[in-house]
């Protein structure tokens, strides 16, 4: 990838980081669109009231923890503690996967209680929950893949790369996805 | 020295007078593939967008000729139609299904592929790095991806034309239930699946492009190029990108819900539906209006995504060819900013008659009419820029002036439609068709033509043929008014849009001759566009060669590059900027390039 980089001496933000911020704004708009649709829909007839599966609490704890570990990974990278850094990003990715697994078990819980998310017997209240959480999970998956890429790159590339830019970008994104879930969690629990 | 450094910089294309520089020494060998296909040079990507856009303009335009045949000559048969359309024109007569498919594809293709990708894709790519003084985009790789996503979206859309049940036929806005239920119409089956895949790819393309444009404008300006020294083209393209990045995701979320309704049995948009032959559907509690909200939250910003680049280029071209500074530079930026903000707050004016709460409607009336203020400021400034100018009527200038004329005509009818009470009568009539074709369709096309005539020398090192340019302009402007002006009368008389045959309606029979007239003019105008394309492709290879680097006497940076700039744009260092872009006729000097330092005895502007 050819990247034209502007000098950092003037204190301007790195273009790639900037791109990430704009992209996050764009993702926010997508979820804002969906949650507003949810609110509009809720005020109309035929809206199912149900309680969220308990396991969403655990997934919330998992994703918050992963934000802490990725932060530690960033610190470790900057301190050149590469061993520790690799362990920490592995833990972070695993927590990301665990989060996704817990979300899926939450869906299974609803199905078991006979509250289908999709299909002709579903209600849009739960369909919304399904669509929004699945979209969010895809964003988590994107973060996991990005971590995997830099992890593999650290092994494969012959040149030692001391730029902390990739891990900085991914950790910003990771925190963002974390906050996004917290927002959604609060939204589903109390704002709806 | 410029603050920009290029890392791993491909500088392959050598120009006639290649000045060698340190980083030019190790030439990468460029293959045909890396130079013309998977190119990462923003100038090549711009040309790719332009030519792909042209392909779609021809196809989409030709579709309108076909359905205008039906509207103008509902009783005639054209055997050759059966030759090209097969079963869609049995006996030389376009079938209703084909008619709706043509109208839908025409709208989708023109709005998204031609006037969004073809317009912003071309000029944002071409002009942003050149006019801000950068070697390329912030991420040339993402830029390349943006084009290829667009290209793939096009392939998918194109393939939908050839499927058994035909392309989607429920209108470019793809409202449910036609878009959500496969059983609703032939086009709602595979055609709609392909439509939605194509549009999803298109959204990705727009987002990749938009992110890049924003990052480049904000981060990659050369030394001295403060935001308030940027040419108005760049400001316009910047606001366009911001609108796209914030509104396309919302459309995307609407599409996701649509996909679930189509494929996974959910009821976001569907409720209490009875389909002929299939019986009552189980879906309950959905709301088709929800889709309209999500669609128009993008849809209205989208019309400005289409218009703003044209506005920016027109400002630049008017000022250059009137040899006068643009009038009210800051007011121009301010009004574009106001338009960008208001664009997000008016979407419900497309939904006045959907049962929208009339009180809410009145708020949207107010916000909608507010857009007239920044629009009027811009018109005023363009006219004052022309006032007493030393005008050079190049084809680009004519198209720019034509743009202003069309924008005024079409903007005024917007004020009619913006009143919810009037809209009860006018909604979904030909009045709306006339309004948006003049203000958005033709006006933005004019902006695009102006841009092509003006920057063609920079793109290809040659000129377009002037005489053909004049012929192109006069026929197109006369034709545009002749086609769309009469539609206002039809709309005021209540003639609805999207009907297949008006001759069977007692109230609309009176328009038979008028419809035939419109169809005839449409064919002439379409033929004229082919003339333009001939001029375009002929001139790429055989046009008059450029002898000087700055043929129009322009101030902006792109004209300080060599006649055929290589990848990296400037052979040496990137020039530094000392002034705004509009010092035309200052202190008696014809023009002063942005790279000229401010003289000691110069007056401040
Ligand atoms: C003074 C400014 C404007 C006002 C007040 C205005 C108002 C409106 C209103 C109220 C409608 C809905 C009509 C209906 O469906 O019943 C409409 C339709 C439309 N306008 Fe405008 N408009 C303005 C400028 C523009 C501009 C600048 C563009 C494009 C660049 C544009 C593009 C469109 C399009 C594409 C539609 C129709 C979409 C469809 O239903 O298929 N308008 N306008
Ligand atoms: Cu609108």
XYZ file of N, CA, C and O in Angstrom, chain A residues 118 131, chain B residues 179-180 192-193 195-200 251-266 268-270 291:
128
model
N -35.927 -14.120 14.132
C -36.265 -13.965 12.725
C -37.316 -14.993 12.348
O -37.700 -15.819 13.172
N -30.844 -7.948 14.430
C -30.104 -7.264 13.372
C -29.017 -6.373 13.961
O -27.857 -6.398 13.531
N -40.360 -3.820 -3.022
C -38.970 -4.234 -2.913
C -38.785 -5.359 -1.900
O -37.764 -6.023 -1.896
N -39.763 -5.554 -1.042
C -39.577 -6.516 0.049
C -40.184 -7.878 -0.250
O -39.831 -8.857 0.404
N -34.526 -7.698 -7.862
C -34.363 -6.911 -6.646
C -33.170 -7.399 -5.837
O -32.464 -6.593 -5.227
N -32.933 -8.724 -5.813
C -31.755 -9.213 -5.096
C -30.492 -8.580 -5.662
O -29.624 -8.108 -4.920
N -30.322 -5.845 -7.421
C -30.352 -4.393 -7.182
C -29.745 -4.082 -5.814
O -28.907 -3.196 -5.670
N -30.176 -4.842 -4.823
C -29.754 -4.516 -3.463
C -28.271 -4.854 -3.269
O -27.529 -4.098 -2.614
N -27.803 -5.945 -3.879
C -26.371 -6.265 -3.786
C -25.560 -5.162 -4.453
O -24.571 -4.649 -3.909
N -26.025 -4.770 -5.624
C -25.322 -3.724 -6.350
C -25.262 -2.438 -5.532
O -24.218 -1.798 -5.422
N -26.392 -2.062 -4.936
C -26.408 -0.819 -4.177
C -25.553 -0.918 -2.920
O -24.930 0.063 -2.503
N -25.510 -2.115 -2.302
C -24.659 -2.262 -1.118
C -23.197 -2.064 -1.512
O -22.450 -1.352 -0.825
N -28.795 4.805 4.795
C -29.431 4.066 3.706
C -29.087 2.593 3.829
O -29.934 1.710 3.676
N -27.835 2.350 4.164
C -27.360 0.985 4.316
C -28.167 0.260 5.390
O -28.577 -0.889 5.198
N -28.415 0.937 6.509
C -29.188 0.276 7.561
C -30.604 -0.013 7.065
O -31.172 -1.065 7.372
N -31.150 0.894 6.267
C -32.468 0.621 5.682
C -32.430 -0.611 4.792
O -33.345 -1.434 4.801
N -31.340 -0.746 4.028
C -31.195 -1.900 3.145
C -31.077 -3.190 3.948
O -31.592 -4.228 3.542
N -30.361 -3.116 5.078
C -30.183 -4.339 5.873
C -31.537 -4.846 6.350
O -31.864 -6.031 6.237
N -32.341 -3.928 6.855
C -33.671 -4.349 7.306
C -34.465 -4.929 6.134
O -35.203 -5.911 6.281
N -34.279 -4.321 4.967
C -34.980 -4.807 3.785
C -34.543 -6.237 3.444
O -35.374 -7.108 3.142
N -33.246 -6.466 3.544
C -32.733 -7.818 3.255
C -33.350 -8.823 4.211
O -33.762 -9.918 3.808
N -33.453 -8.446 5.488
C -34.053 -9.378 6.455
C -35.520 -9.628 6.136
O -36.008 -10.751 6.237
N -36.232 -8.577 5.746
C -37.636 -8.783 5.374
C -37.763 -9.689 4.158
O -38.638 -10.538 4.081
N -36.866 -9.503 3.210
C -36.938 -10.312 1.991
C -36.597 -11.766 2.249
O -37.237 -12.669 1.734
N -35.533 -11.968 3.030
C -34.964 -13.311 3.099
C -35.177 -14.044 4.407
O -35.052 -15.248 4.455
N -35.436 -13.326 5.493
C -35.491 -14.013 6.782
C -36.827 -13.862 7.489
O -36.910 -13.998 8.713
N -37.845 -13.512 6.731
C -39.188 -13.542 7.276
C -39.511 -12.517 8.338
O -40.530 -12.637 9.019
N -38.685 -11.497 8.522
C -39.007 -10.491 9.537
C -40.085 -9.536 9.019
O -40.445 -9.563 7.841
N -40.190 -5.876 9.392
C -39.866 -4.470 9.659
C -40.760 -3.552 8.839
O -41.250 -2.545 9.329
N -40.949 -3.912 7.597
C -41.674 -3.026 6.688
C -43.029 -3.584 6.262
O -43.746 -2.943 5.503
N -43.340 -4.801 6.659
C -44.505 -5.471 6.091
C -45.579 -5.667 7.140
O -45.302 -6.015 8.277
N -39.285 2.584 6.121
C -38.288 2.543 5.054
C -38.146 3.917 4.411
O -37.049 4.371 4.109
